Amino acid sequence: MGDVLTIPVLVLNRHFEAVQLTTARRAFVLLYGGAAQALDDDGEPHAFETWRYLPVRDQDDAVAIVGGHLRVPRILHLHRYDRTPRLTVRLTRRNLMFRDAHQCQYCGKRPPLRELNIDHVLPRSRGGVDSWENLVTACRVCNLRKGWKTPDEANMRLARRPFRPKWSTCAQLLLGASSRYKEWDPFLKAS
């Protein structure tokens, strides 16, 4: 039962825009507390009182409760939340790998993740900083070959110039999702 309560649920603001992913556990709290309604496959909203009596189908995840099972909603619609989060993409190893498509930016190979490093285009020893515009993914071989030099000095060419990504809400949500459900598609395509 603990695994079911960690299933991701898409949360929509009152304008039906995707704002975040939450867990089934938090979704039940919001649904039961009246802060949100669950949307069924047809997009019909349900308060907890009506959601409670919807039958659990074979493709649904469910939580055992007194008197039967409760279907885990895939989508929650918040009543009062208006804002859409401004997403500034954090500079993390995971996001760098995602931006560079898990590919060495010097030779173009796609080694296993443990063989992929983060390289400073302008080395730290020369004042290079940790920024989107100065970091790229590189395989170990290329990273060692480049060493403390710039790509020009090492006679190596970047596949593309590093940049600060401008991902949509949709991309950020999917990056954080362990799984994705077809019920989310109409809302994520609109993001």
JSON list of C-alpha atoms in Angstrom, two decimals, residues 48-174:
[
{"chain": "A", "resi": 48, "resn": "PHE", "atom": "CA", "xyz": [-14.43, 13.19, -2.52]},
{"chain": "A", "resi": 49, "resn": "GLU", "atom": "CA", "xyz": [-18.02, 12.16, -1.79]},
{"chain": "A", "resi": 50, "resn": "THR", "atom": "CA", "xyz": [-18.63, 11.11, -5.42]},
{"chain": "A", "resi": 51, "resn": "TRP", "atom": "CA", "xyz": [-15.07, 9.93, -6.14]},
{"chain": "A", "resi": 52, "resn": "ARG", "atom": "CA", "xyz": [-15.36, 7.53, -3.21]},
{"chain": "A", "resi": 53, "resn": "TYR", "atom": "CA", "xyz": [-18.08, 5.56, -5.01]},
{"chain": "A", "resi": 54, "resn": "LEU", "atom": "CA", "xyz": [-16.51, 5.34, -8.46]},
{"chain": "A", "resi": 55, "resn": "PRO", "atom": "CA", "xyz": [-15.73, 1.71, -9.29]},
{"chain": "A", "resi": 56, "resn": "VAL", "atom": "CA", "xyz": [-12.10, 0.64, -9.43]},
{"chain": "A", "resi": 57, "resn": "ARG", "atom": "CA", "xyz": [-11.27, -0.73, -12.88]},
{"chain": "A", "resi": 58, "resn": "ASP", "atom": "CA", "xyz": [-8.49, -3.14, -13.83]},
{"chain": "A", "resi": 59, "resn": "GLN", "atom": "CA", "xyz": [-6.22, -0.33, -15.14]},
{"chain": "A", "resi": 60, "resn": "ASP", "atom": "CA", "xyz": [-6.67, 1.80, -11.99]},
{"chain": "A", "resi": 61, "resn": "ASP", "atom": "CA", "xyz": [-4.43, 1.97, -8.95]},
{"chain": "A", "resi": 62, "resn": "ALA", "atom": "CA", "xyz": [-6.37, 1.68, -5.72]},
{"chain": "A", "resi": 63, "resn": "VAL", "atom": "CA", "xyz": [-5.98, 2.01, -1.98]},
{"chain": "A", "resi": 64, "resn": "ALA", "atom": "CA", "xyz": [-7.75, -0.40, 0.36]},
{"chain": "A", "resi": 65, "resn": "ILE", "atom": "CA", "xyz": [-10.18, 1.38, 2.68]},
{"chain": "A", "resi": 66, "resn": "VAL", "atom": "CA", "xyz": [-12.92, 0.27, 5.05]},
{"chain": "A", "resi": 67, "resn": "GLY", "atom": "CA", "xyz": [-15.69, -1.08, 2.84]},
{"chain": "A", "resi": 68, "resn": "GLY", "atom": "CA", "xyz": [-13.68, -1.62, -0.34]},
{"chain": "A", "resi": 69, "resn": "HIS", "atom": "CA", "xyz": [-11.13, 0.22, -2.44]},
{"chain": "A", "resi": 70, "resn": "LEU", "atom": "CA", "xyz": [-10.59, 3.86, -3.40]},
{"chain": "A", "resi": 71, "resn": "ARG", "atom": "CA", "xyz": [-9.37, 4.72, -6.90]},
{"chain": "A", "resi": 72, "resn": "VAL", "atom": "CA", "xyz": [-6.18, 6.83, -7.05]},
{"chain": "A", "resi": 73, "resn": "PRO", "atom": "CA", "xyz": [-6.89, 9.94, -9.14]},
{"chain": "A", "resi": 74, "resn": "ARG", "atom": "CA", "xyz": [-4.53, 10.70, -12.02]},
{"chain": "A", "resi": 75, "resn": "ILE", "atom": "CA", "xyz": [-5.45, 14.43, -12.14]},
{"chain": "A", "resi": 76, "resn": "LEU", "atom": "CA", "xyz": [-6.48, 16.92, -9.45]},
{"chain": "A", "resi": 77, "resn": "HIS", "atom": "CA", "xyz": [-8.05, 20.31, -10.12]},
{"chain": "A", "resi": 78, "resn": "LEU", "atom": "CA", "xyz": [-7.45, 22.92, -7.42]},
{"chain": "A", "resi": 79, "resn": "HIS", "atom": "CA", "xyz": [-10.36, 25.27, -6.68]},
{"chain": "A", "resi": 80, "resn": "ARG", "atom": "CA", "xyz": [-8.55, 28.44, -5.67]},
{"chain": "A", "resi": 81, "resn": "TYR", "atom": "CA", "xyz": [-4.97, 28.29, -6.93]},
{"chain": "A", "resi": 82, "resn": "ASP", "atom": "CA", "xyz": [-4.51, 30.85, -9.76]},
{"chain": "A", "resi": 83, "resn": "ARG", "atom": "CA", "xyz": [-0.77, 31.05, -10.23]},
{"chain": "A", "resi": 84, "resn": "THR", "atom": "CA", "xyz": [1.36, 29.24, -12.74]},
{"chain": "A", "resi": 85, "resn": "PRO", "atom": "CA", "xyz": [4.83, 28.56, -11.36]},
{"chain": "A", "resi": 86, "resn": "ARG", "atom": "CA", "xyz": [7.71, 30.38, -12.97]},
{"chain": "A", "resi": 87, "resn": "LEU", "atom": "CA", "xyz": [10.21, 27.75, -13.74]},
{"chain": "A", "resi": 88, "resn": "THR", "atom": "CA", "xyz": [13.81, 28.69, -13.57]},
{"chain": "A", "resi": 89, "resn": "VAL", "atom": "CA", "xyz": [15.66, 25.55, -14.41]},
{"chain": "A", "resi": 90, "resn": "ARG", "atom": "CA", "xyz": [18.14, 24.75, -11.64]},
{"chain": "A", "resi": 91, "resn": "LEU", "atom": "CA", "xyz": [21.72, 24.03, -12.60]},
{"chain": "A", "resi": 92, "resn": "THR", "atom": "CA", "xyz": [22.13, 20.39, -11.56]},
{"chain": "A", "resi": 93, "resn": "ARG", "atom": "CA", "xyz": [24.03, 17.43, -12.98]},
{"chain": "A", "resi": 94, "resn": "ARG", "atom": "CA", "xyz": [20.75, 15.78, -13.90]},
{"chain": "A", "resi": 95, "resn": "ASN", "atom": "CA", "xyz": [19.47, 18.85, -15.76]},
{"chain": "A", "resi": 96, "resn": "LEU", "atom": "CA", "xyz": [22.81, 19.27, -17.58]},
{"chain": "A", "resi": 97, "resn": "MET", "atom": "CA", "xyz": [22.64, 15.65, -18.71]},
{"chain": "A", "resi": 98, "resn": "PHE", "atom": "CA", "xyz": [19.07, 16.20, -19.87]},
{"chain": "A", "resi": 99, "resn": "ARG", "atom": "CA", "xyz": [19.99, 19.40, -21.77]},
{"chain": "A", "resi": 100, "resn": "ASP", "atom": "CA", "xyz": [22.90, 17.67, -23.53]},
{"chain": "A", "resi": 101, "resn": "ALA", "atom": "CA", "xyz": [20.85, 14.52, -24.24]},
{"chain": "A", "resi": 102, "resn": "HIS", "atom": "CA", "xyz": [23.29, 12.33, -22.23]},
{"chain": "A", "resi": 103, "resn": "GLN", "atom": "CA", "xyz": [25.84, 12.80, -24.99]},
{"chain": "A", "resi": 104, "resn": "CYS", "atom": "CA", "xyz": [29.49, 13.85, -24.98]},
{"chain": "A", "resi": 105, "resn": "GLN", "atom": "CA", "xyz": [29.59, 17.36, -26.42]},
{"chain": "A", "resi": 106, "resn": "TYR", "atom": "CA", "xyz": [33.06, 16.78, -27.92]},
{"chain": "A", "resi": 107, "resn": "CYS", "atom": "CA", "xyz": [32.93, 13.36, -29.63]},
{"chain": "A", "resi": 108, "resn": "GLY", "atom": "CA", "xyz": [29.17, 12.80, -29.76]},
{"chain": "A", "resi": 109, "resn": "LYS", "atom": "CA", "xyz": [29.26, 9.38, -28.09]},
{"chain": "A", "resi": 110, "resn": "ARG", "atom": "CA", "xyz": [26.65, 8.28, -25.55]},
{"chain": "A", "resi": 111, "resn": "PRO", "atom": "CA", "xyz": [28.52, 6.30, -22.92]},
{"chain": "A", "resi": 112, "resn": "PRO", "atom": "CA", "xyz": [26.84, 4.90, -19.79]},
{"chain": "A", "resi": 113, "resn": "LEU", "atom": "CA", "xyz": [25.98, 7.64, -17.27]},
{"chain": "A", "resi": 114, "resn": "ARG", "atom": "CA", "xyz": [28.80, 6.63, -14.93]},
{"chain": "A", "resi": 115, "resn": "GLU", "atom": "CA", "xyz": [31.25, 7.31, -17.79]},
{"chain": "A", "resi": 116, "resn": "LEU", "atom": "CA", "xyz": [29.86, 10.81, -18.44]},
{"chain": "A", "resi": 117, "resn": "ASN", "atom": "CA", "xyz": [31.42, 13.82, -16.68]},
{"chain": "A", "resi": 118, "resn": "ILE", "atom": "CA", "xyz": [30.67, 17.51, -16.42]},
{"chain": "A", "resi": 119, "resn": "ASP", "atom": "CA", "xyz": [33.34, 19.66, -18.09]},
{"chain": "A", "resi": 120, "resn": "HIS", "atom": "CA", "xyz": [34.05, 23.37, -17.65]},
{"chain": "A", "resi": 121, "resn": "VAL", "atom": "CA", "xyz": [34.50, 24.87, -21.14]},
{"chain": "A", "resi": 122, "resn": "LEU", "atom": "CA", "xyz": [36.66, 27.60, -19.60]},
{"chain": "A", "resi": 123, "resn": "PRO", "atom": "CA", "xyz": [38.49, 25.67, -16.85]},
{"chain": "A", "resi": 124, "resn": "ARG", "atom": "CA", "xyz": [38.03, 26.71, -13.23]},
{"chain": "A", "resi": 125, "resn": "SER", "atom": "CA", "xyz": [41.77, 27.35, -12.96]},
{"chain": "A", "resi": 126, "resn": "ARG", "atom": "CA", "xyz": [41.29, 30.16, -15.48]},
{"chain": "A", "resi": 127, "resn": "GLY", "atom": "CA", "xyz": [38.26, 31.71, -13.84]},
{"chain": "A", "resi": 128, "resn": "GLY", "atom": "CA", "xyz": [35.58, 29.46, -15.36]},
{"chain": "A", "resi": 129, "resn": "VAL", "atom": "CA", "xyz": [32.41, 29.44, -13.29]},
{"chain": "A", "resi": 130, "resn": "ASP", "atom": "CA", "xyz": [29.64, 26.92, -12.74]},
{"chain": "A", "resi": 131, "resn": "SER", "atom": "CA", "xyz": [27.02, 28.22, -15.16]},
{"chain": "A", "resi": 132, "resn": "TRP", "atom": "CA", "xyz": [24.78, 26.88, -17.92]},
{"chain": "A", "resi": 133, "resn": "GLU", "atom": "CA", "xyz": [26.95, 28.69, -20.47]},
{"chain": "A", "resi": 134, "resn": "ASN", "atom": "CA", "xyz": [30.22, 27.16, -19.21]},
{"chain": "A", "resi": 135, "resn": "LEU", "atom": "CA", "xyz": [29.31, 23.53, -18.42]},
{"chain": "A", "resi": 136, "resn": "VAL", "atom": "CA", "xyz": [28.86, 20.63, -20.84]},
{"chain": "A", "resi": 137, "resn": "THR", "atom": "CA", "xyz": [28.71, 16.86, -20.60]},
{"chain": "A", "resi": 138, "resn": "ALA", "atom": "CA", "xyz": [31.85, 15.02, -21.74]},
{"chain": "A", "resi": 139, "resn": "CYS", "atom": "CA", "xyz": [32.95, 11.40, -21.77]},
{"chain": "A", "resi": 140, "resn": "ARG", "atom": "CA", "xyz": [35.96, 10.55, -19.60]},
{"chain": "A", "resi": 141, "resn": "VAL", "atom": "CA", "xyz": [38.28, 10.19, -22.59]},
{"chain": "A", "resi": 142, "resn": "CYS", "atom": "CA", "xyz": [37.45, 13.65, -23.99]},
{"chain": "A", "resi": 143, "resn": "ASN", "atom": "CA", "xyz": [37.47, 15.25, -20.54]},
{"chain": "A", "resi": 144, "resn": "LEU", "atom": "CA", "xyz": [40.98, 13.89, -19.84]},
{"chain": "A", "resi": 145, "resn": "ARG", "atom": "CA", "xyz": [42.19, 14.86, -23.33]},
{"chain": "A", "resi": 146, "resn": "LYS", "atom": "CA", "xyz": [40.95, 18.43, -22.89]},
{"chain": "A", "resi": 147, "resn": "GLY", "atom": "CA", "xyz": [42.41, 18.69, -19.40]},
{"chain": "A", "resi": 148, "resn": "TRP", "atom": "CA", "xyz": [43.02, 22.26, -18.19]},
{"chain": "A", "resi": 149, "resn": "LYS", "atom": "CA", "xyz": [42.81, 23.76, -21.67]},
{"chain": "A", "resi": 150, "resn": "THR", "atom": "CA", "xyz": [40.03, 25.52, -23.54]},
{"chain": "A", "resi": 151, "resn": "PRO", "atom": "CA", "xyz": [38.45, 23.56, -26.41]},
{"chain": "A", "resi": 152, "resn": "ASP", "atom": "CA", "xyz": [40.38, 25.68, -28.95]},
{"chain": "A", "resi": 153, "resn": "GLU", "atom": "CA", "xyz": [43.71, 25.05, -27.21]},
{"chain": "A", "resi": 154, "resn": "ALA", "atom": "CA", "xyz": [42.99, 21.31, -27.05]},
{"chain": "A", "resi": 155, "resn": "ASN", "atom": "CA", "xyz": [41.95, 21.38, -30.72]},
{"chain": "A", "resi": 156, "resn": "MET", "atom": "CA", "xyz": [38.51, 20.02, -29.80]},
{"chain": "A", "resi": 157, "resn": "ARG", "atom": "CA", "xyz": [35.22, 21.28, -31.14]},
{"chain": "A", "resi": 158, "resn": "LEU", "atom": "CA", "xyz": [31.97, 21.50, -29.17]},
{"chain": "A", "resi": 159, "resn": "ALA", "atom": "CA", "xyz": [28.94, 19.87, -30.81]},
{"chain": "A", "resi": 160, "resn": "ARG", "atom": "CA", "xyz": [26.93, 22.93, -29.79]},
{"chain": "A", "resi": 161, "resn": "ARG", "atom": "CA", "xyz": [27.46, 25.97, -27.67]},
{"chain": "A", "resi": 162, "resn": "PRO", "atom": "CA", "xyz": [26.21, 25.53, -24.09]},
{"chain": "A", "resi": 163, "resn": "PHE", "atom": "CA", "xyz": [23.05, 27.47, -23.26]},
{"chain": "A", "resi": 164, "resn": "ARG", "atom": "CA", "xyz": [20.58, 28.14, -20.47]},
{"chain": "A", "resi": 165, "resn": "PRO", "atom": "CA", "xyz": [17.53, 25.96, -21.18]},
{"chain": "A", "resi": 166, "resn": "LYS", "atom": "CA", "xyz": [14.04, 27.43, -21.30]},
{"chain": "A", "resi": 167, "resn": "TRP", "atom": "CA", "xyz": [11.94, 24.39, -20.62]},
{"chain": "A", "resi": 168, "resn": "SER", "atom": "CA", "xyz": [8.19, 24.53, -20.40]},
{"chain": "A", "resi": 169, "resn": "THR", "atom": "CA", "xyz": [6.20, 23.55, -17.34]},
{"chain": "A", "resi": 170, "resn": "CYS", "atom": "CA", "xyz": [5.45, 20.32, -19.16]},
{"chain": "A", "resi": 171, "resn": "ALA", "atom": "CA", "xyz": [9.10, 19.37, -19.62]},
{"chain": "A", "resi": 172, "resn": "GLN", "atom": "CA", "xyz": [9.93, 20.17, -16.00]},
{"chain": "A", "resi": 173, "resn": "LEU", "atom": "CA", "xyz": [7.00, 18.06, -14.77]},
{"chain": "A", "resi": 174, "resn": "LEU", "atom": "CA", "xyz": [7.96, 15.13, -16.94]}
]
